[in-house]
Every structure is written in C-alpha cells, then in structure tokens.
PDB file of C-alpha atoms and ligand atoms in Angstrom:
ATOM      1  CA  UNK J1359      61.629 101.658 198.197  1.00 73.00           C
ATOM      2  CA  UNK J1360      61.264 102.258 194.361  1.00 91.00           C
ATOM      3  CA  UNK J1361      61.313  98.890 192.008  1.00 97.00           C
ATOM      4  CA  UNK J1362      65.360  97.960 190.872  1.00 98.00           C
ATOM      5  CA  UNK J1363      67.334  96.150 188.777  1.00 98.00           C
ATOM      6  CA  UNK J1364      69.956  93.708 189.663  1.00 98.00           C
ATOM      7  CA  UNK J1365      72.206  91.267 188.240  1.00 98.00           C
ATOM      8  CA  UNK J1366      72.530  87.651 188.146  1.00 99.00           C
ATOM      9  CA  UNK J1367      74.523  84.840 187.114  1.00 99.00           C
ATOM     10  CA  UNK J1368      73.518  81.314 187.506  1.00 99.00           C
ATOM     11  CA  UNK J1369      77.070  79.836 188.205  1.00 99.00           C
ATOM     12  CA  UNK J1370      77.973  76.780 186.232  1.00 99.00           C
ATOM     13  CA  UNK J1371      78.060  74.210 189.276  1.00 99.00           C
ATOM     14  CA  UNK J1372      74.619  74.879 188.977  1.00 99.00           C
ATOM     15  CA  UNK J1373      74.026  74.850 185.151  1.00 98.00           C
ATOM     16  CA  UNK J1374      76.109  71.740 185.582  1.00 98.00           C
ATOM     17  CA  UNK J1375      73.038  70.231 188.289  1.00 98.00           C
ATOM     18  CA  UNK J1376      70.584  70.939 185.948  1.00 98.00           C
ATOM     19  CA  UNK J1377      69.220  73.636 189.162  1.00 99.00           C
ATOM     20  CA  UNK J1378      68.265  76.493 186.688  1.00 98.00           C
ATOM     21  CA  UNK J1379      64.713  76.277 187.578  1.00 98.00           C
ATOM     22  CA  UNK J1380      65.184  75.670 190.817  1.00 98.00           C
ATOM     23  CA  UNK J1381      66.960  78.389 190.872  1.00 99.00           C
ATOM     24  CA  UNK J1382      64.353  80.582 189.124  1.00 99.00           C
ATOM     25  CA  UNK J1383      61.579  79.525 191.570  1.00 98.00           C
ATOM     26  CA  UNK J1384      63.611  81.045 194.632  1.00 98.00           C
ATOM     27  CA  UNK J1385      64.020  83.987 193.141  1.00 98.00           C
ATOM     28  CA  UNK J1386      60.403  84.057 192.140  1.00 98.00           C
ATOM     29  CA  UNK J1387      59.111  83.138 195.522  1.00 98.00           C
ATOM     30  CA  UNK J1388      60.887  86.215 196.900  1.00 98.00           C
ATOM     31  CA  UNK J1389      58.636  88.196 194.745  1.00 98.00           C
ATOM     32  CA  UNK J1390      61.631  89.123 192.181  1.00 98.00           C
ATOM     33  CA  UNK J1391      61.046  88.712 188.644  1.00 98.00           C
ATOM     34  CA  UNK J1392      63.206  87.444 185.942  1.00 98.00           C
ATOM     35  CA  UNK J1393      63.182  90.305 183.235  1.00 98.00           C
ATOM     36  CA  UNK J1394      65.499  88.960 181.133  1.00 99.00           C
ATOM     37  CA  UNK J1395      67.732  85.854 181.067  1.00 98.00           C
ATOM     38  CA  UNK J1396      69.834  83.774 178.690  1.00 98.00           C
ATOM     39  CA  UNK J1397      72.538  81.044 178.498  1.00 98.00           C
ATOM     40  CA  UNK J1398      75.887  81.544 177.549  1.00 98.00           C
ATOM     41  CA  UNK J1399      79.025  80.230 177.358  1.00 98.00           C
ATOM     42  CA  UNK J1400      81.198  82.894 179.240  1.00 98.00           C
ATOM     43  CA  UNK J1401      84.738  83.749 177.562  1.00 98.00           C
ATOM     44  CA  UNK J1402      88.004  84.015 179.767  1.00 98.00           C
ATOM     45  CA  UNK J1403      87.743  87.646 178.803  1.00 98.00           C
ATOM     46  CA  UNK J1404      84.432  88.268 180.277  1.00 97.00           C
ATOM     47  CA  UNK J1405      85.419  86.441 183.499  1.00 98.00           C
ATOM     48  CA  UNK J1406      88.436  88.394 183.684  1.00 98.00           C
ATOM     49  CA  UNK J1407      86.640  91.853 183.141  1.00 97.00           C
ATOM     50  CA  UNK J1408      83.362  90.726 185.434  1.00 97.00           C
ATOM     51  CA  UNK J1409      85.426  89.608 188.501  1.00 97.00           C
ATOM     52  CA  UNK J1410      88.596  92.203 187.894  1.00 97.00           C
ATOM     53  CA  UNK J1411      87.873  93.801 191.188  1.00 97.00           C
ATOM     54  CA  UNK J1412      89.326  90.338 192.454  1.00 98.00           C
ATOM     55  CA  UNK J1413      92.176  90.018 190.108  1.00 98.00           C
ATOM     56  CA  UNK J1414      95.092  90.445 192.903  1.00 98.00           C
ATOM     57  CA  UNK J1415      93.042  88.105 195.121  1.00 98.00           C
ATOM     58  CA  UNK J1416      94.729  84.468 195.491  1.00 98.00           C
ATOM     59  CA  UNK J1417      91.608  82.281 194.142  1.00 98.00           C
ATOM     60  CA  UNK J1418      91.291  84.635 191.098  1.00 98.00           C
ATOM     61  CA  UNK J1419      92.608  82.165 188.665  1.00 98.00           C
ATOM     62  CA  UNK J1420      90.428  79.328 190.120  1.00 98.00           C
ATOM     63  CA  UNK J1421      86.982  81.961 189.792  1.00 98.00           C
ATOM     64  CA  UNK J1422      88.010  82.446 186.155  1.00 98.00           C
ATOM     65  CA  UNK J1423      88.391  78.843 184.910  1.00 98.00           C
ATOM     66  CA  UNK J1424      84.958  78.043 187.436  1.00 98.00           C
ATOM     67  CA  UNK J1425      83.584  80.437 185.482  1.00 98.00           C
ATOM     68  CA  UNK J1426      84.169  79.426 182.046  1.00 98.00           C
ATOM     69  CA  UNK J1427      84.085  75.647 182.720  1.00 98.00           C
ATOM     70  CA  UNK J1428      79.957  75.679 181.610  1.00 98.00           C
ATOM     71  CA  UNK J1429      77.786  77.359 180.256  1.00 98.00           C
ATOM     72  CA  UNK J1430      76.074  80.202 182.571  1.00 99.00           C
ATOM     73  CA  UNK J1431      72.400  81.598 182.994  1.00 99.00           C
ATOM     74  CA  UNK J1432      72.658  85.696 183.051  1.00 98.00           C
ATOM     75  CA  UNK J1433      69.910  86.831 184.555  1.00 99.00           C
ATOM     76  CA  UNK J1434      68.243  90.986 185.413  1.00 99.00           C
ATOM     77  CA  UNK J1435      65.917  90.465 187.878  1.00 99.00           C
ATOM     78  CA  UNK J1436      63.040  93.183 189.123  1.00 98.00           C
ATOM     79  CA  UNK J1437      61.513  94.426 192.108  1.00 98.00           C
ATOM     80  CA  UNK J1438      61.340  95.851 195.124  1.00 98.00           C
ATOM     81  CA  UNK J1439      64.669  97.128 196.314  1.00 98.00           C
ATOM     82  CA  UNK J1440      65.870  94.083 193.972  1.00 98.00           C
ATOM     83  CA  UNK J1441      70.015  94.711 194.515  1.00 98.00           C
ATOM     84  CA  UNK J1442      69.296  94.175 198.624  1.00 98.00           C
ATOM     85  CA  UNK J1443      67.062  91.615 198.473  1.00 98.00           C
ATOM     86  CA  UNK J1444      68.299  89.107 195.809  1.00 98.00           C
ATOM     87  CA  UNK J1445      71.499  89.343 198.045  1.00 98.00           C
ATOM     88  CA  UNK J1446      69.334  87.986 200.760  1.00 98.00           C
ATOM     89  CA  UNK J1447      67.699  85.798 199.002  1.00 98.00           C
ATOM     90  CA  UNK J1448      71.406  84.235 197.890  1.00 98.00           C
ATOM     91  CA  UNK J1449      72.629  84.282 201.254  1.00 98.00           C
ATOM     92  CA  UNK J1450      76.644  84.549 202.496  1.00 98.00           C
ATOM     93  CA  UNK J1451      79.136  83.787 199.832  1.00 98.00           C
ATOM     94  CA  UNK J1452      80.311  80.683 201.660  1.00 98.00           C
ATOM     95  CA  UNK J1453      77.057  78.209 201.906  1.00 98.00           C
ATOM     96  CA  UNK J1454      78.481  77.307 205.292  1.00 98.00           C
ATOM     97  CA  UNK J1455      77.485  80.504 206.675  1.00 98.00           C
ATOM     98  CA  UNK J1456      74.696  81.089 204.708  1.00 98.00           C
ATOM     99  CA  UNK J1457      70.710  81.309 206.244  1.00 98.00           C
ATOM    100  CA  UNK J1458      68.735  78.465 206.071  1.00 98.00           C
ATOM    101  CA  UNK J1459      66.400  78.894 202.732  1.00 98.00           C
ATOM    102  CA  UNK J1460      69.024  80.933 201.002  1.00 98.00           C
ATOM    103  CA  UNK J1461      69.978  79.723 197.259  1.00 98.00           C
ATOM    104  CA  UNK J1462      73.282  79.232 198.632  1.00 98.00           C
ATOM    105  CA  UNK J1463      72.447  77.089 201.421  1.00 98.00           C
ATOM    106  CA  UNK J1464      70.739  74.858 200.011  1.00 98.00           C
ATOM    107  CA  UNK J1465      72.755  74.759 196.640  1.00 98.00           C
ATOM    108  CA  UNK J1466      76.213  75.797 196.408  1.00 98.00           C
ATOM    109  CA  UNK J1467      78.852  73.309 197.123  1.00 98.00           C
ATOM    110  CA  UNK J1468      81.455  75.882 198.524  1.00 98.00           C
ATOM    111  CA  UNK J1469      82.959  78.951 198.764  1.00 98.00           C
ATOM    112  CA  UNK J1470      83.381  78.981 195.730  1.00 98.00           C
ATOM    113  CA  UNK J1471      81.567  77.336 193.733  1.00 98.00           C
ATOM    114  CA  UNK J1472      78.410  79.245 195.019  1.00 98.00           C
ATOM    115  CA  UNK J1473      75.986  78.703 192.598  1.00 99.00           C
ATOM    116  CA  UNK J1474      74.858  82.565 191.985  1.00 99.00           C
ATOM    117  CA  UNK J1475      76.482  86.052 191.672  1.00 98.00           C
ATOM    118  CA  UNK J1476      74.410  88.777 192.499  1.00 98.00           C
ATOM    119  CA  UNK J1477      74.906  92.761 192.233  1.00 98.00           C
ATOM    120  CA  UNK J1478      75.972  94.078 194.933  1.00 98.00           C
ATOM    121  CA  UNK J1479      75.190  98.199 194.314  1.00 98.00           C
ATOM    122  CA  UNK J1480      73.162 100.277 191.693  1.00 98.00           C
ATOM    123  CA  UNK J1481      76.499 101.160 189.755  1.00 98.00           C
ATOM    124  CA  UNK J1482      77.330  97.851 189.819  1.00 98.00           C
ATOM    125  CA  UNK J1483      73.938  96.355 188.556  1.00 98.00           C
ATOM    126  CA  UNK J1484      74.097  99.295 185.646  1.00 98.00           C
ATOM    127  CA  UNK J1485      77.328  98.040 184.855  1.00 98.00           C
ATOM    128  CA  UNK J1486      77.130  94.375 184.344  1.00 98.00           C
ATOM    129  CA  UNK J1487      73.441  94.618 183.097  1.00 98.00           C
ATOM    130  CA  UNK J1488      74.934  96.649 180.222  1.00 98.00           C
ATOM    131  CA  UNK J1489      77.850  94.450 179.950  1.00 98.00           C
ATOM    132  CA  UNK J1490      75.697  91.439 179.122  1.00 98.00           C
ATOM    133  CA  UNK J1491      72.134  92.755 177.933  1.00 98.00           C
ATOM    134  CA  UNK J1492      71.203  95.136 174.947  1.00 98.00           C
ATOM    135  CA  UNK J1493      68.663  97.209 176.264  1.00 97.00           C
ATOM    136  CA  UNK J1494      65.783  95.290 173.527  1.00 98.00           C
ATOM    137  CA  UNK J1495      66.241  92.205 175.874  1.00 98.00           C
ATOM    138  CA  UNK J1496      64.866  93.238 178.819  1.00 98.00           C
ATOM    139  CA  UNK J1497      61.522  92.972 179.112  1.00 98.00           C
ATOM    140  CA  UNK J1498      59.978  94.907 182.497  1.00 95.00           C
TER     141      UNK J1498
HETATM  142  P1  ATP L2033      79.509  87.320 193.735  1.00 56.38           P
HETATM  143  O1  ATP L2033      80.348  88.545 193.422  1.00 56.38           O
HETATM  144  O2  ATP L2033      79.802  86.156 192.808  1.00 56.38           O
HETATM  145  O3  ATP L2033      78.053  87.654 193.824  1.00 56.38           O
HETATM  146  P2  ATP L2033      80.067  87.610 196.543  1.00 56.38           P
HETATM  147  O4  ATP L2033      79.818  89.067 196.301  1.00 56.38           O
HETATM  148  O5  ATP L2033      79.252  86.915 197.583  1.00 56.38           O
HETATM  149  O6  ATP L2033      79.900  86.788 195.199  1.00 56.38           O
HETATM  150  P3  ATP L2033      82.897  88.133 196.357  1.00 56.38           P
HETATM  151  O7  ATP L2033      83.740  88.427 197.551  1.00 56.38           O
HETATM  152  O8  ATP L2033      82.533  89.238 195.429  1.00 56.38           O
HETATM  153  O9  ATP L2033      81.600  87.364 196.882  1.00 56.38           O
HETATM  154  O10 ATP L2033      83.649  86.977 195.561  1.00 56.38           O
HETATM  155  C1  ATP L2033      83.323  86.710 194.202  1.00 56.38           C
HETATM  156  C2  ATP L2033      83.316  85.221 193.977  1.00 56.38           C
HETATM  157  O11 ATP L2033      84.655  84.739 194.071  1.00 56.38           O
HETATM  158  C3  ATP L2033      82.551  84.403 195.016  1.00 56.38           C
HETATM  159  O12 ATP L2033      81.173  84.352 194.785  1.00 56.38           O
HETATM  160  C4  ATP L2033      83.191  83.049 194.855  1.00 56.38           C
HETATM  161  O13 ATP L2033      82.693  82.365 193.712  1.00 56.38           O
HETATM  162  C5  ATP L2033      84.650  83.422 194.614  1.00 56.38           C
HETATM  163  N1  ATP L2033      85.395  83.458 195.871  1.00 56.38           N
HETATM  164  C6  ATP L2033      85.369  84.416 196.823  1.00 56.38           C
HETATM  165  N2  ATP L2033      86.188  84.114 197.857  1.00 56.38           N
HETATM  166  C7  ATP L2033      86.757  82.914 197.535  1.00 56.38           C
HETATM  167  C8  ATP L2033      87.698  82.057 198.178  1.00 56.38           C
HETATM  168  N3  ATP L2033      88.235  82.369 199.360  1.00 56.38           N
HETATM  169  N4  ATP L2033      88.045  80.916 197.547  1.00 56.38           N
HETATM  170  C9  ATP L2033      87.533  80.594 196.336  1.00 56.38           C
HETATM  171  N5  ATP L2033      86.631  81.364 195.676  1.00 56.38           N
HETATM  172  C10 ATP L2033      86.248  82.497 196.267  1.00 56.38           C
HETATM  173 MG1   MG L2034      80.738  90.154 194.724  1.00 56.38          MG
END
C-alpha cells in the first residue's frame, strides 16, 4: 500500500480539554505523521460546506454550532494507507461502540461530540486538504 494523505480535524470538545497532544501522540503511535496542522476558529460557512453531505440529516444544525463553538486543530496526516488507518485509529463515530484504544473511546463524550473527523476516501481527503491547506503548508 503506497504512503496517503488524509484529513483531520481535532473537534472542539477536545480543543476545549486541552487533549490536542494527546491527541497527536495516538496518531503518532499508529505510525501516522502530522504533515501539517494549525488552529482555527472554523466559520458557520466552513461547517456548512465541510459537513453539507449531512445537511438534510436531523442533527445537522447541532454539528454546525459544535463545530464552530471553539477553536479546531486541522490536521493532514501521512502514511501508510493513511485514509484506512487513521479511521481505525479513531474508531466508530459513536465512542460507545468504538474499540478499546481508539481516540474515540477513550475521548469523545458522544455521538457527537466525537472528538476527531477523519477522511473517509482519497477524493474526499483531496478535497478538504485543499479546502483548508495551501499546498506551501504541508510539509511531507
Ligand atoms: P466525521 O465525518 O466527523 O469523521 P464519521 O464519518 O464517523 O465522522 P458521519 O456519519 O460522517 O460520521 O457524521 C459526521 C459527524 O456528525 C459525526 O462525527 C458526529 O460529530 C455528527 N453526528 C453523526 N451522527 C450524529 C447523530 N446521530 N447525532 C449527533 N451528531 C451526529
Ligand atoms: Mg464522515
């Protein structure tokens, strides 16, 4: 499997824990690697556009004002067949179903406030890399 490129967000019920680095050494301990990363304050219009696949859904509303509520860590993270893994290494999107030693598990406090977004396809991860990164911030 060739090295990828994924997506992540570190959700603001974890900004809001002060888990970033916690966080961070998960991911690391998987054998990913954080190739770029900053903190920002996400506008309503970002949330909107970045979860608009779930804008009919009934918690959409809820996901958006999560979302801008704190700031955010956006995150591209490398490796190994990174889109498929880091989704492992987040575990199910409810923590109650979630693996023991997956991110989720052990940090989110429910369904969803989860604690991390991940990529979940290469057109995806192209997508909201560019969305959030100029291509001079990531740093293989
Ligand atoms: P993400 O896209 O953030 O990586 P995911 O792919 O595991 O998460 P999705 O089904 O894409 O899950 O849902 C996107 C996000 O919407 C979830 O991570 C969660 O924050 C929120 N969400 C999903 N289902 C619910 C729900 N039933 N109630 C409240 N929030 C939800
Ligand atoms: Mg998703």
């Amino acid at each position: 499997m060739a090295i990828q490129r994924t997506f992540s967000i570190i959700k603001p019920d974890a900004t809001k824990r002060n888990l970033t680095g916690a966080i961070n050494a998960k991911i690391e301990a998987a054998g990913l690697r954080v190739v770029a990363q900053k903190r920002i304050r996400m506008t309503r219009d970002n949330a909107e556009t970045f979860y608009g696949v779930h804008r009919e859904r009934p918690f959409f509303g809820e996901l958006v004002a999560f979302m801008i509520s704190e700031p955010v860590v956006v995150q591209v993270l490398e490796g190994e067949d990174a889109i498929v893994k880091y989704r492992e290494v987040m575990g199910a999107t409810d923590p109650a179903e979630a693996a023991d030693g997956t991110i989720r598990k052990e940090f989110a406090l429910s369904k969803g406030e989860n604690s991390v977004h991940g990529s979940d396809a290469p057109e995806t991860a192209a997508e909201e890399i560019a969305y959030f990164f100029a291509g001079m911030e990531i740093v293989g």
